Structures are given as C-alpha cells and as structure tokens.
Short mmCIF file of C-alpha atoms in Angstrom, two decimals:
data_model
loop_
_atom_site.label_atom_id
_atom_site.label_comp_id
_atom_site.label_asym_id
_atom_site.label_seq_id
_atom_site.Cartn_x
_atom_site.Cartn_y
_atom_site.Cartn_z
CA UNK D 262 63.36 93.90 149.59
CA UNK D 263 67.14 93.14 150.01
CA UNK D 264 69.45 96.50 149.31
CA UNK D 265 73.11 96.47 148.69
CA UNK D 266 74.54 97.91 151.47
CA UNK D 267 76.42 101.12 150.43
CA UNK D 268 79.80 99.51 150.77
CA UNK D 269 79.72 97.14 148.51
CA UNK D 270 77.92 99.52 146.15
CA UNK D 271 81.09 102.01 146.07
CA UNK D 272 83.32 99.17 146.23
CA UNK D 273 81.62 97.22 142.95
CA UNK D 274 81.58 100.73 141.10
CA UNK D 275 85.11 101.47 142.45
CA UNK D 276 86.00 97.97 140.74
CA UNK D 277 84.09 98.52 137.42
CA UNK D 278 85.98 102.33 136.94
CA UNK D 279 88.87 100.14 137.67
CA UNK D 280 88.43 98.13 134.94
CA UNK D 281 87.18 101.16 132.81
CA UNK D 282 90.54 102.82 133.28
CA UNK D 283 92.54 100.58 132.37
CA UNK D 284 90.57 98.35 129.57
CA UNK D 285 90.89 102.44 128.11
CA UNK D 286 94.80 102.73 128.92
CA UNK D 287 95.26 99.42 126.80
CA UNK D 288 93.34 100.13 124.18
CA UNK D 289 94.64 103.92 123.82
CA UNK D 290 98.20 102.79 124.37
CA UNK D 291 97.95 99.94 121.03
CA UNK D 292 97.07 102.69 119.24
CA UNK D 293 100.29 104.28 119.11
CA UNK D 294 99.44 108.06 118.68
CA UNK D 295 101.70 110.56 119.08
CA UNK D 296 102.43 110.97 123.25
CA UNK D 297 100.62 113.91 123.26
CA UNK D 298 97.70 113.02 121.88
CA UNK D 299 97.71 109.28 123.69
CA UNK D 300 97.78 111.51 127.20
CA UNK D 301 95.29 114.20 125.94
CA UNK D 302 92.34 111.13 124.99
CA UNK D 303 93.31 109.03 128.26
CA UNK D 304 93.00 112.30 130.09
CA UNK D 305 88.72 113.09 128.59
CA UNK D 306 88.16 109.29 128.74
CA UNK D 307 89.50 108.87 132.46
CA UNK D 308 87.58 112.36 133.44
CA UNK D 309 84.58 112.24 131.40
CA UNK D 310 83.96 108.74 131.25
CA UNK D 311 80.72 109.39 128.93
CA UNK D 312 81.29 112.47 127.14
CA UNK D 313 84.47 111.17 127.17
CA UNK D 314 84.03 107.88 125.06
CA UNK D 315 80.98 109.86 122.76
CA UNK D 316 83.47 112.32 121.60
CA UNK D 317 86.22 109.57 120.85
CA UNK D 318 83.70 107.49 119.43
CA UNK D 319 83.28 109.90 116.60
CA UNK D 320 86.15 111.76 116.58
CA UNK D 321 88.83 109.74 117.77
CA UNK D 322 89.00 106.41 115.95
CA UNK D 323 91.95 105.62 113.61
CA UNK D 324 91.57 103.72 110.35
CA UNK D 325 92.21 100.05 112.12
CA UNK D 326 88.20 100.97 112.69
CA UNK D 327 87.67 100.49 109.00
CA UNK D 328 89.71 97.39 109.10
CA UNK D 329 86.74 95.49 108.18
CA UNK D 330 87.18 96.95 104.70
CA UNK D 331 89.76 95.85 103.79
CA UNK D 332 89.24 92.85 101.89
CA UNK D 333 86.62 94.13 99.72
CA UNK D 334 88.73 97.09 98.70
CA UNK D 335 91.39 94.53 98.20
CA UNK D 336 89.16 91.87 95.44
CA UNK D 337 88.08 95.08 93.58
CA UNK D 338 91.90 96.38 93.60
CA UNK D 339 93.09 93.45 91.99
CA UNK D 340 90.43 93.84 88.94
CA UNK D 341 91.71 97.41 89.43
CA UNK D 342 95.37 96.52 88.70
CA UNK D 343 94.58 94.58 86.19
CA UNK D 344 92.41 96.70 84.09
CA UNK D 345 95.50 99.30 84.27
CA UNK D 346 98.24 97.46 83.93
CA UNK D 347 99.53 98.76 80.87
CA UNK D 348 99.30 102.16 82.76
CA UNK D 349 101.23 100.65 85.67
CA UNK D 350 104.20 98.88 83.63
CA UNK D 351 104.83 101.97 81.99
CA UNK D 352 105.60 104.08 85.83
CA UNK D 353 109.82 103.93 85.60
CA UNK D 354 109.91 105.16 81.59
CA UNK D 355 107.41 108.08 82.48
CA UNK D 356 109.85 108.99 85.33
CA UNK D 357 112.85 108.80 82.97
CA UNK D 358 110.71 110.56 80.59
CA UNK D 359 110.19 113.38 82.77
CA UNK D 360 113.86 113.95 84.22
CA UNK D 361 114.52 114.01 80.19
CA UNK D 362 111.76 115.97 78.90
CA UNK D 363 110.81 118.36 81.75
CA UNK D 364 114.14 118.27 84.64
CA UNK D 365 112.38 120.88 86.06
CA UNK D 366 109.57 119.60 87.29
CA UNK D 367 111.17 116.07 88.12
CA UNK D 368 111.14 114.56 91.41
CA UNK D 369 111.75 111.36 91.51
CA UNK D 370 111.23 110.98 95.37
CA UNK D 371 107.95 112.51 95.18
CA UNK D 372 106.52 110.62 92.25
CA UNK D 373 107.51 106.91 93.80
CA UNK D 374 106.31 108.85 97.67
CA UNK D 375 102.84 109.12 96.06
CA UNK D 376 102.69 105.94 94.14
CA UNK D 377 103.49 104.08 97.67
CA UNK D 378 101.30 105.97 99.49
CA UNK D 379 98.76 106.39 97.54
CA UNK D 380 98.80 103.67 94.92
CA UNK D 381 98.48 105.93 92.51
CA UNK D 382 99.38 105.52 88.48
CA UNK D 383 101.59 107.84 87.04
CA UNK D 384 99.98 109.17 83.67
CA UNK D 385 101.75 110.56 80.60
CA UNK D 386 99.06 111.89 78.32
CA UNK D 387 97.21 114.48 79.71
CA UNK D 388 95.39 117.84 78.25
CA UNK D 389 94.90 119.91 81.69
CA UNK D 390 92.39 123.08 81.52
CA UNK D 391 92.89 124.85 84.94
CA UNK D 392 89.34 126.36 84.99
CA UNK D 393 88.48 129.43 87.29
CA UNK D 394 85.43 129.55 89.43
CA UNK D 395 82.14 127.84 88.25
CA UNK D 396 80.98 130.02 85.77
CA UNK D 397 83.66 128.73 83.93
CA UNK D 398 83.61 125.04 85.40
CA UNK D 399 79.84 124.39 85.14
CA UNK D 400 78.93 125.17 81.98
CA UNK D 401 82.24 123.06 80.56
CA UNK D 402 81.03 119.76 82.54
CA UNK D 403 77.36 120.29 81.37
CA UNK D 404 78.72 120.38 78.01
CA UNK D 405 80.54 117.20 78.77
CA UNK D 406 78.18 115.29 80.30
CA UNK D 407 75.38 115.43 77.37
CA UNK D 408 78.11 114.75 75.05
CA UNK D 409 78.51 111.21 77.31
CA UNK D 410 78.32 108.25 75.36
CA UNK D 411 79.37 105.05 77.24
CA UNK D 412 79.70 105.76 81.24
CA UNK D 413 78.80 109.54 83.91
CA UNK D 414 80.40 108.67 87.36
CA UNK D 415 79.83 111.75 90.11
CA UNK D 416 81.28 111.74 93.34
CA UNK D 417 80.21 115.97 94.86
CA UNK D 418 80.51 116.66 98.99
CA UNK D 419 77.58 119.12 98.33
CA UNK D 420 75.06 118.23 95.98
CA UNK D 421 72.20 120.86 96.30
CA UNK D 422 68.89 121.05 94.36
CA UNK D 423 68.66 124.69 92.90
CA UNK D 424 68.58 125.78 89.19
CA UNK D 425 71.75 124.53 88.86
CA UNK D 426 71.47 121.11 89.89
CA UNK D 427 68.09 121.12 87.86
CA UNK D 428 69.80 120.95 84.90
CA UNK D 429 72.71 118.38 86.21
CA UNK D 430 68.99 116.09 86.67
CA UNK D 431 67.97 116.95 82.83
CA UNK D 432 70.92 115.76 81.45
CA UNK D 433 71.78 112.50 83.58
CA UNK D 434 68.54 111.38 83.59
CA UNK D 435 68.59 112.21 79.38
CA UNK D 436 71.77 109.81 79.15
CA UNK D 437 70.65 107.39 81.43
CA UNK D 438 67.77 106.69 78.69
CA UNK D 439 70.00 106.74 76.24
CA UNK D 440 72.05 103.99 77.03
CA UNK D 441 74.52 105.79 79.25
CA UNK D 442 75.88 104.08 82.48
CA UNK D 443 75.44 106.70 85.21
CA UNK D 444 76.44 106.02 88.66
CA UNK D 445 76.53 109.01 91.29
CA UNK D 446 77.94 109.09 95.22
CA UNK D 447 76.84 111.80 97.57
CA UNK D 448 78.08 112.47 101.00
CA UNK D 449 75.42 110.98 103.18
CA UNK D 450 75.19 113.83 105.73
CA UNK D 451 75.78 116.81 103.48
CA UNK D 452 74.46 115.26 100.09
CA UNK D 453 70.57 115.26 101.65
CA UNK D 454 70.56 118.68 100.80
CA UNK D 455 69.10 117.60 97.15
CA UNK D 456 66.04 115.98 98.83
CA UNK D 457 64.58 113.12 98.53
CA UNK D 458 62.19 113.71 95.63
CA UNK D 459 65.16 114.98 93.46
CA UNK D 460 67.30 111.65 93.91
CA UNK D 461 63.76 110.15 93.76
CA UNK D 462 63.79 111.47 90.21
CA UNK D 463 67.22 110.58 88.87
CA UNK D 464 66.82 107.11 90.24
CA UNK D 465 63.17 106.56 88.52
CA UNK D 466 64.92 108.26 84.88
CA UNK D 467 67.44 104.88 85.34
CA UNK D 468 70.61 107.26 87.64
CA UNK D 469 72.65 104.94 90.16
CA UNK D 470 72.63 107.11 92.93
CA UNK D 471 73.83 105.96 95.99
CA UNK D 472 75.29 107.48 99.45
CA UNK D 473 78.96 107.47 99.75
CA UNK D 474 79.17 103.92 102.50
CA UNK D 475 75.40 103.59 102.13
CA UNK D 476 75.71 99.12 101.99
CA UNK D 477 74.28 98.38 105.72
CA UNK D 478 77.13 96.60 106.25
CA UNK D 479 79.67 99.37 105.75
CA UNK D 480 77.13 101.57 107.85
CA UNK D 481 77.89 103.06 112.02
CA UNK D 482 77.34 105.34 114.27
CA UNK D 483 80.99 105.62 113.78
CA UNK D 484 81.28 106.97 110.58
CA UNK D 485 79.04 109.86 111.04
CA UNK D 486 82.51 111.97 111.61
CA UNK D 487 83.99 110.94 108.29
CA UNK D 488 83.16 113.02 105.25
CA UNK D 489 83.64 112.46 102.16
CA UNK D 490 84.20 115.16 101.07
CA UNK D 491 85.88 114.61 97.16
CA UNK D 492 84.51 116.18 93.92
CA UNK D 493 85.19 114.21 90.79
CA UNK D 494 83.57 113.71 87.37
CA UNK D 495 84.92 111.12 84.69
CA UNK D 496 83.20 110.62 81.59
CA UNK D 497 83.50 107.62 79.71
CA UNK D 498 86.68 107.25 81.38
CA UNK D 499 88.09 109.37 79.32
CA UNK D 500 87.73 113.26 80.75
CA UNK D 501 87.82 114.22 84.20
CA UNK D 502 87.47 116.43 86.73
CA UNK D 503 89.09 117.28 89.80
CA UNK D 504 89.34 120.23 92.40
CA UNK D 505 87.59 122.30 95.12
CA UNK D 506 84.15 122.71 93.15
CA UNK D 507 80.88 120.88 94.21
CA UNK D 508 77.05 120.95 92.46
CA UNK D 509 75.73 124.00 94.47
CA UNK D 510 74.49 127.57 92.89
CA UNK D 511 76.17 129.30 96.01
CA UNK D 512 79.58 128.31 93.84
CA UNK D 513 77.67 131.00 91.44
CA UNK D 514 76.73 133.67 93.60
CA UNK D 515 77.86 133.04 96.66
CA UNK D 516 77.08 131.56 99.97
CA UNK D 517 74.99 133.45 102.71
CA UNK D 518 77.28 137.41 103.62
CA UNK D 519 79.23 137.08 100.53
CA UNK D 520 78.56 138.14 96.91
CA UNK D 521 80.89 135.38 94.88
CA UNK D 522 82.88 132.35 95.26
CA UNK D 523 86.38 131.73 94.07
CA UNK D 524 87.78 127.96 93.57
CA UNK D 525 89.80 126.19 91.67
CA UNK D 526 89.14 122.99 89.13
CA UNK D 527 90.59 121.03 86.51
CA UNK D 528 89.53 118.85 83.93
CA UNK D 529 92.17 116.50 82.71
CA UNK D 530 91.34 114.26 79.01
CA UNK D 531 93.69 111.90 79.14
CA UNK D 532 95.04 108.98 81.15
CA UNK D 533 94.33 110.57 84.66
CA UNK D 534 91.15 110.68 84.22
CA UNK D 535 91.48 106.59 84.61
CA UNK D 536 93.03 107.25 88.04
CA UNK D 537 89.83 108.97 89.02
CA UNK D 538 88.06 106.02 87.71
CA UNK D 539 89.87 103.79 89.22
CA UNK D 540 88.95 106.37 92.52
CA UNK D 541 85.60 105.84 91.95
CA UNK D 542 85.17 102.50 91.33
CA UNK D 543 86.36 101.54 94.71
CA UNK D 544 84.95 104.14 96.48
CA UNK D 545 81.39 102.70 94.50
CA UNK D 546 82.30 99.44 95.71
CA UNK D 547 83.23 100.36 99.36
CA UNK D 548 79.40 101.90 99.06
CA UNK D 549 77.41 99.25 97.87
CA UNK D 550 79.51 95.92 97.42
CA UNK D 551 79.34 96.36 93.37
CA UNK D 552 82.03 96.43 90.46
CA UNK D 553 82.40 98.64 87.85
CA UNK D 554 85.06 97.52 87.01
CA UNK D 555 84.26 96.25 82.67
CA UNK D 556 86.89 97.19 80.16
CA UNK D 557 84.49 99.85 79.35
CA UNK D 558 85.38 102.05 81.55
CA UNK D 559 89.37 101.95 81.31
CA UNK D 560 89.82 103.12 77.73
CA UNK D 561 93.09 103.26 77.32
CA UNK D 562 93.62 102.99 74.14
CA UNK D 563 91.54 105.04 72.58
CA UNK D 564 92.42 107.51 74.94
CA UNK D 565 96.13 106.81 73.90
CA UNK D 566 94.25 107.74 69.74
CA UNK D 567 92.99 111.25 71.61
CA UNK D 568 95.59 113.03 73.26
CA UNK D 569 99.21 113.11 72.64
CA UNK D 570 100.09 115.71 75.08
CA UNK D 571 103.02 115.04 77.43
CA UNK D 572 101.86 116.31 81.06
CA UNK D 573 102.64 113.80 83.93
CA UNK D 574 99.43 114.09 86.44
CA UNK D 575 99.32 111.34 89.70
CA UNK D 576 96.28 111.30 91.55
CA UNK D 577 96.71 111.54 95.15
CA UNK D 578 94.36 110.65 97.91
CA UNK D 579 93.56 109.28 100.85
CA UNK D 580 90.91 108.94 103.78
CA UNK D 581 90.11 107.62 107.53
CA UNK D 582 90.63 104.09 106.49
CA UNK D 583 94.19 104.68 104.33
CA UNK D 584 96.89 103.52 106.20
CA UNK D 585 99.12 106.05 105.22
CA UNK D 586 97.86 110.21 105.78
CA UNK D 587 98.90 110.44 101.64
CA UNK D 588 97.92 114.07 101.58
CA UNK D 589 99.50 115.41 104.51
CA UNK D 590 102.70 113.42 103.19
CA UNK D 591 102.27 115.08 100.20
CA UNK D 592 101.88 118.21 101.23
CA UNK D 593 104.98 118.16 103.60
CA UNK D 594 106.92 116.39 100.87
CA UNK D 595 105.72 118.97 98.73
CA UNK D 596 106.94 121.53 101.28
CA UNK D 597 110.18 120.62 102.27
CA UNK D 598 111.31 120.05 98.44
CA UNK D 599 110.73 123.80 97.87
CA UNK D 600 113.91 125.79 96.96
CA UNK D 601 112.97 129.22 95.86
CA UNK D 602 108.86 128.91 96.20
CA UNK D 603 105.82 128.46 97.85
CA UNK D 604 102.85 129.11 97.03
CA UNK D 605 99.51 127.82 99.44
CA UNK D 606 95.57 128.45 98.18
CA UNK D 607 93.23 127.17 100.57
CA UNK D 608 89.68 128.46 102.97
CA UNK D 609 91.28 127.23 106.54
CA UNK D 610 94.77 126.95 107.47
CA UNK D 611 94.19 124.33 111.09
CA UNK D 612 97.88 122.72 109.91
CA UNK D 613 99.01 119.21 112.21
CA UNK D 614 102.59 120.19 113.89
CA UNK D 615 104.54 118.02 110.74
CA UNK D 616 103.19 120.36 108.49
CA UNK D 617 103.44 123.39 110.37
CA UNK D 618 107.02 123.09 111.34
CA UNK D 619 107.77 122.37 107.76
CA UNK D 620 105.92 125.37 106.66
CA UNK D 621 108.42 127.18 109.32
CA UNK D 622 111.46 125.45 108.08
CA UNK D 623 111.01 126.36 104.75
CA UNK D 624 110.47 130.26 105.46
CA UNK D 625 113.46 130.27 107.86
CA UNK D 626 115.32 128.67 105.40
CA UNK D 627 114.87 131.69 103.34
CA UNK D 628 111.89 129.68 100.76
CA UNK D 629 109.66 132.47 99.60
CA UNK D 630 106.63 130.86 101.42
CA UNK D 631 103.35 132.67 100.56
CA UNK D 632 99.66 131.52 101.77
CA UNK D 633 96.64 133.16 100.83
CA UNK D 634 93.59 132.20 103.69
CA UNK D 635 89.66 132.73 103.50
CA UNK D 636 89.62 135.16 106.19
CA UNK D 637 85.72 134.82 107.99
CA UNK D 638 82.92 132.81 107.01
CA UNK D 639 79.55 132.92 106.43
CA UNK D 640 77.28 131.26 109.38
CA UNK D 641 80.12 130.32 111.59
CA UNK D 642 83.68 131.71 112.36
CA UNK D 643 85.39 129.45 115.14
CA UNK D 644 87.89 127.70 112.27
CA UNK D 645 88.49 131.06 110.88
CA UNK D 646 89.46 132.37 114.02
CA UNK D 647 91.53 129.31 115.16
CA UNK D 648 93.65 130.28 111.95
CA UNK D 649 94.97 133.78 113.60
CA UNK D 650 96.81 132.21 116.24
CA UNK D 651 98.84 129.77 113.11
CA UNK D 652 99.17 132.71 111.22
CA UNK D 653 101.10 134.35 114.07
CA UNK D 654 103.16 131.32 114.14
CA UNK D 655 104.22 131.05 110.37
CA UNK D 656 104.37 135.14 110.71
CA UNK D 657 107.56 134.87 113.10
CA UNK D 658 109.20 132.61 110.62
CA UNK D 659 108.79 134.76 108.19
CA UNK D 660 106.24 133.22 105.87
CA UNK D 661 103.66 136.02 104.66
CA UNK D 662 99.53 135.84 105.02
CA UNK D 663 97.33 137.14 103.02
CA UNK D 664 93.49 136.78 103.69
CA UNK D 665 91.04 137.65 100.59
CA UNK D 666 88.70 140.78 101.35
CA UNK D 667 86.99 140.92 98.19
CA UNK D 668 83.12 140.19 99.49
CA UNK D 669 84.16 136.53 97.64
CA UNK D 670 84.25 132.92 99.63
CA UNK D 671 87.83 132.03 98.79
CA UNK D 672 87.60 128.28 98.74
CA UNK D 673 91.19 127.26 96.22
CA UNK D 674 92.93 124.18 97.37
CA UNK D 675 96.23 124.76 95.73
CA UNK D 676 99.85 124.04 96.56
CA UNK D 677 102.69 125.10 93.99
CA UNK D 678 106.05 124.31 94.34
CA UNK D 679 109.23 126.62 92.70
CA UNK D 680 106.98 127.09 89.45
CA UNK D 681 107.38 123.79 88.33
CA UNK D 682 105.34 121.04 90.22
CA UNK D 683 101.46 121.67 91.63
CA UNK D 684 98.74 119.99 93.30
CA UNK D 685 94.70 121.05 93.08
CA UNK D 686 92.07 119.02 94.39
CA UNK D 687 89.59 118.56 97.06
CA UNK D 688 92.17 118.70 100.43
CA UNK D 689 91.95 122.07 102.50
CA UNK D 690 95.04 123.33 104.66
CA UNK D 691 94.10 121.26 107.23
CA UNK D 692 93.84 118.41 110.00
CA UNK D 693 90.23 117.28 109.07
CA UNK D 694 91.47 116.92 105.10
CA UNK D 695 94.12 114.82 106.02
CA UNK D 696 93.28 112.31 109.26
CA UNK D 697 89.13 112.74 108.60
CA UNK D 698 87.79 113.32 105.38
CA UNK D 699 88.53 111.56 102.19
CA UNK D 700 89.99 113.29 99.61
CA UNK D 701 91.70 113.48 96.19
CA UNK D 702 94.42 115.69 94.54
CA UNK D 703 95.71 116.07 91.21
CA UNK D 704 99.30 116.45 91.09
CA UNK D 705 101.10 117.85 87.97
CA UNK D 706 104.16 117.95 86.70
CA UNK D 707 104.81 120.85 84.20
CA UNK D 708 106.00 123.98 84.67
CA UNK D 709 102.99 125.53 81.63
CA UNK D 710 100.13 124.70 84.25
CA UNK D 711 102.04 125.20 87.00
CA UNK D 712 103.24 128.69 85.56
CA UNK D 713 99.55 129.56 85.03
CA UNK D 714 98.32 128.82 88.78
CA UNK D 715 101.55 130.68 89.72
CA UNK D 716 99.50 133.91 87.65
CA UNK D 717 96.72 133.03 89.54
CA UNK D 718 98.06 133.46 92.41
CA UNK D 719 99.03 136.72 91.42
CA UNK D 720 95.93 138.18 89.96
CA UNK D 721 94.35 136.54 93.30
CA UNK D 722 97.10 138.51 95.59
CA UNK D 723 95.36 142.44 94.25
CA UNK D 724 92.17 141.12 96.17
CA UNK D 725 94.14 140.46 99.78
CA UNK D 726 95.52 142.35 102.46
CA UNK D 727 98.43 141.18 104.19
CA UNK D 728 97.83 139.64 107.33
CA UNK D 729 100.37 141.51 110.48
CA UNK D 730 101.66 139.68 113.20
CA UNK D 731 102.20 142.87 114.95
CA UNK D 732 98.36 144.25 114.52
CA UNK D 733 97.44 140.74 115.79
CA UNK D 734 99.51 140.87 119.31
CA UNK D 735 98.26 144.12 119.55
CA UNK D 736 94.81 143.39 119.54
CA UNK D 737 94.27 142.52 122.68
CA UNK D 738 94.56 139.54 125.22
CA UNK D 739 91.09 138.42 124.93
CA UNK D 740 91.21 138.48 121.36
CA UNK D 741 93.42 136.57 121.44
CA UNK D 742 92.72 134.17 123.95
CA UNK D 743 89.74 133.99 122.50
CA UNK D 744 91.05 132.42 119.11
CA UNK D 745 93.18 130.55 121.33
CA UNK D 746 90.45 128.63 122.70
CA UNK D 747 88.74 128.10 119.17
CA UNK D 748 91.97 126.30 118.19
CA UNK D 749 91.86 123.59 121.42
CA UNK D 750 88.90 122.48 118.72
CA UNK D 751 91.29 122.09 115.66
CA UNK D 752 91.38 118.53 115.33
CA UNK D 753 87.48 118.56 114.48
CA UNK D 754 86.58 121.94 113.14
#
C-alpha cells in the first residue's frame, strides 16, 4: 500500500490553505465592506476556517447572495408599476400639497429618499388610526377580516396556534368559503409555532398559506438566518395594518416572566394600504413565483370615493436582498433632520455606527433626544445586556435613556421627529432590523398623528426609570466587561 510522504502531505495542505486564504481574501475584499468589517471577517475565516466559513454562510453574506431573485422581482415590479401609476404620477403634486398645507411636516429630501431607496409611492388620502396594544388592535383586525369582500392578505413574523389565532383561522376559512381570495405568509422558522394541523385546516378551508421564500428554487441554507419580521394585513386592498404586533396570544397576556405586552400598530384606510398590498404581492411572488397583480387587489378609485382626509403616508421597507439599507437610511435621515426633539421607542437598542453617531451628534447639537427601551427579556438576556454599553455612550453625549419597568414587555417600534414626522413599523433599533431582517414601516407626515404618538410617549415615561450613567459606571468592572462581551455578538443578536 502506497502512502504519501509526510513532507508531501504538508506541502499539499500548505498549498490548499494558501489557495483558501487567497480565495477568501479576494471574495471578502470584493464585497466592499467597511475596512473594520473586512479585516474582522478575514481574521475569522483564516484563523478558524471551518467555523468561520459556517458563521459567514449563516450571518455574513450580503444582499449580493440574492441576486438570482432580482429578475423575478423586476417582472412583478413592472406590473405593479402599471397598477399604481395613477398614484406614482402624483408624487410631485402631493409633495407640493404637503409643503402648502402641512409645512411643519414637509421635508423634501426625506420624501425623495424613501421614494428612491424603497421604491415607495407617496400617498395622500388616508385615515390613520393608532392602536396601542393588542387589546385594541386584535378586535379591530377581526372586525375588518369578517367584513372582507374581495381579498385578505396577511404576512406575520410570529403566528401561533392559540385561543386568539383560532378565531383568526375560523374567520379566514369562513371568508375563503364565501369567495374571498385569502393569501397568507408566515416566517419559515418562527411560523412553525402554528403547527402543521393548524396550517392544514387553513389550506383545507381554502386559505392559501405559505412560508416566506417557500418555493424550492428560493430555498437555501443561507436563508435560514434571514427572518421575515414584517407584520402586515391588507383587506380588500383598502384597509392596511402595519406595526409591531404579531398574531400571538402572548401579546394579550405577556410573554414568560411578564404580565402584559405594550405595543403600537397602525390601521390605515386609504391609499397607503395599496403600498402595503404592493409589498405583500412582491413577497408572495418571491415566495411562490405566483403573481397577484389583478386590478381587484388595487381599488384606487374606490379608495378615493371613500377617503378624503389628507394624511400623507409613505411605506418604507428593506431586507437583505435590498440594494439600499432603506430603513437604516430612513432612521439616520430622520435623526439628522430633527431640529428640536427626537423620541424613539424600541425593545432593543443595538445601533450600528452610523445610527449611533447620528444620535450622539443630535444630542450634542442640543436636540432633546429621549428613548425608551425594554431592559430585560423573558428567556434570554444577551441583547438587553449588550444594549447597556450603547446606553452609556448615548448618555455621555446628553441623550436620555428610559427603561420600561411596569412588568410589561415593551415592544413598540416608533420614531417621532419634532412632533411633526413619525414612523411606526416592524423595525427595531438594531443591526438585525437594519441589515438581516425583512422589515416594513409607515412614515406619516402629519402633526396630529405625531402629536398623538408624543402623548403616548409621555404616558409611557410614567412606567420608566431613567438610565443612570454614574450608577452603571459604578456597577463594577466585571458587570461592564460582561456587557462588552455580549456586545461582540451585536451584529447577530
């Protein structure tokens, strides 16, 4: 039996490793990341080849990995553009109307930014209702579902099988059997909580329910890390829901370790529902390769007969396959555009460098920056502990951090600038929402809605304690060291 000399084996392994290092270096450098990120990934991939490669496959690849889906998106996108052309053609006219009738909420650059980085149409005729907590949102949603006449589209990150979602299932089946076209998407990972029997009942009842990126051509090991974190519902193309709430009884009773849940969602009757519909149609096509672009899904004329209130809304969204980091750019621009005040609510606070610098710059410039976050979790604590290192940096710059303490899990995702422009949606103030998840937010250019959210913010402060930089620095070096270690995992928390 012939054996390879030890020196030949060493030479072969050395050559293979050298080729591996060269290939990794070329691949990572061509991805044009920040220098810090490039060196960090090179160090991990070279020092731990097997582990590093697995980590990169799951967490490191950028939107270029999804380039194979771009053609399908363009195909359905062109048909959507035709359906929404009457709205798209009014972009400049609506901007002029905002400048004239709502000058305090007018920001030309912001309006154009969202239109360009998210492909978002600017809508003018909307009735916007702020729904605080599931006790307000769930009955409203069930009522609208029961009244559906032509179509129901649902897309939720978490969709469980419990007392509330049994009601949702019954309503969806009843409407489907009455001739309403019902389509639903759930996140392929977290959505498994609903169970196979639950899904089978929906399918048997006429509801077409699929996991996001369900089609076999679109599945890959890489997609496991990317979560569809959106929470939207569209009824008859005229009524839309968007915000932070999933379909889960925990949002009525609170998760493990809590007695209640605090959240914010929007109900929009009007043209913005068409933008939510367009988002769903693209998600459905990306998941199934099926088109839902019939005119019945986009009743523009009906909306204009039903809604006359001038409340401008844009729907901003982003995902790992987006060319631009739409929601990160939105948050950055909003922060930098503030003149007087910034009010932010989020369960998590793991900002990237750009958002962190924007917030510190605003605070140092004299803008009144106040933020409310969730201080602890029910099952795991890593992101909440890591957030303390960011709280400290914000506090040093003069921003004020408040931690919700009311034995209630705090889950809203809102940002309010100068009490004139606000955003409500699914995106947390963290790197995962900016870069890894599929997210969607509604941006509202209206002082009344922003004022309502500002009052809700003040009410939430009654249940908060303020983060103390001095107390944190006095907490001990090992506590702060542990938080700093957790921070190292920030990009994937």
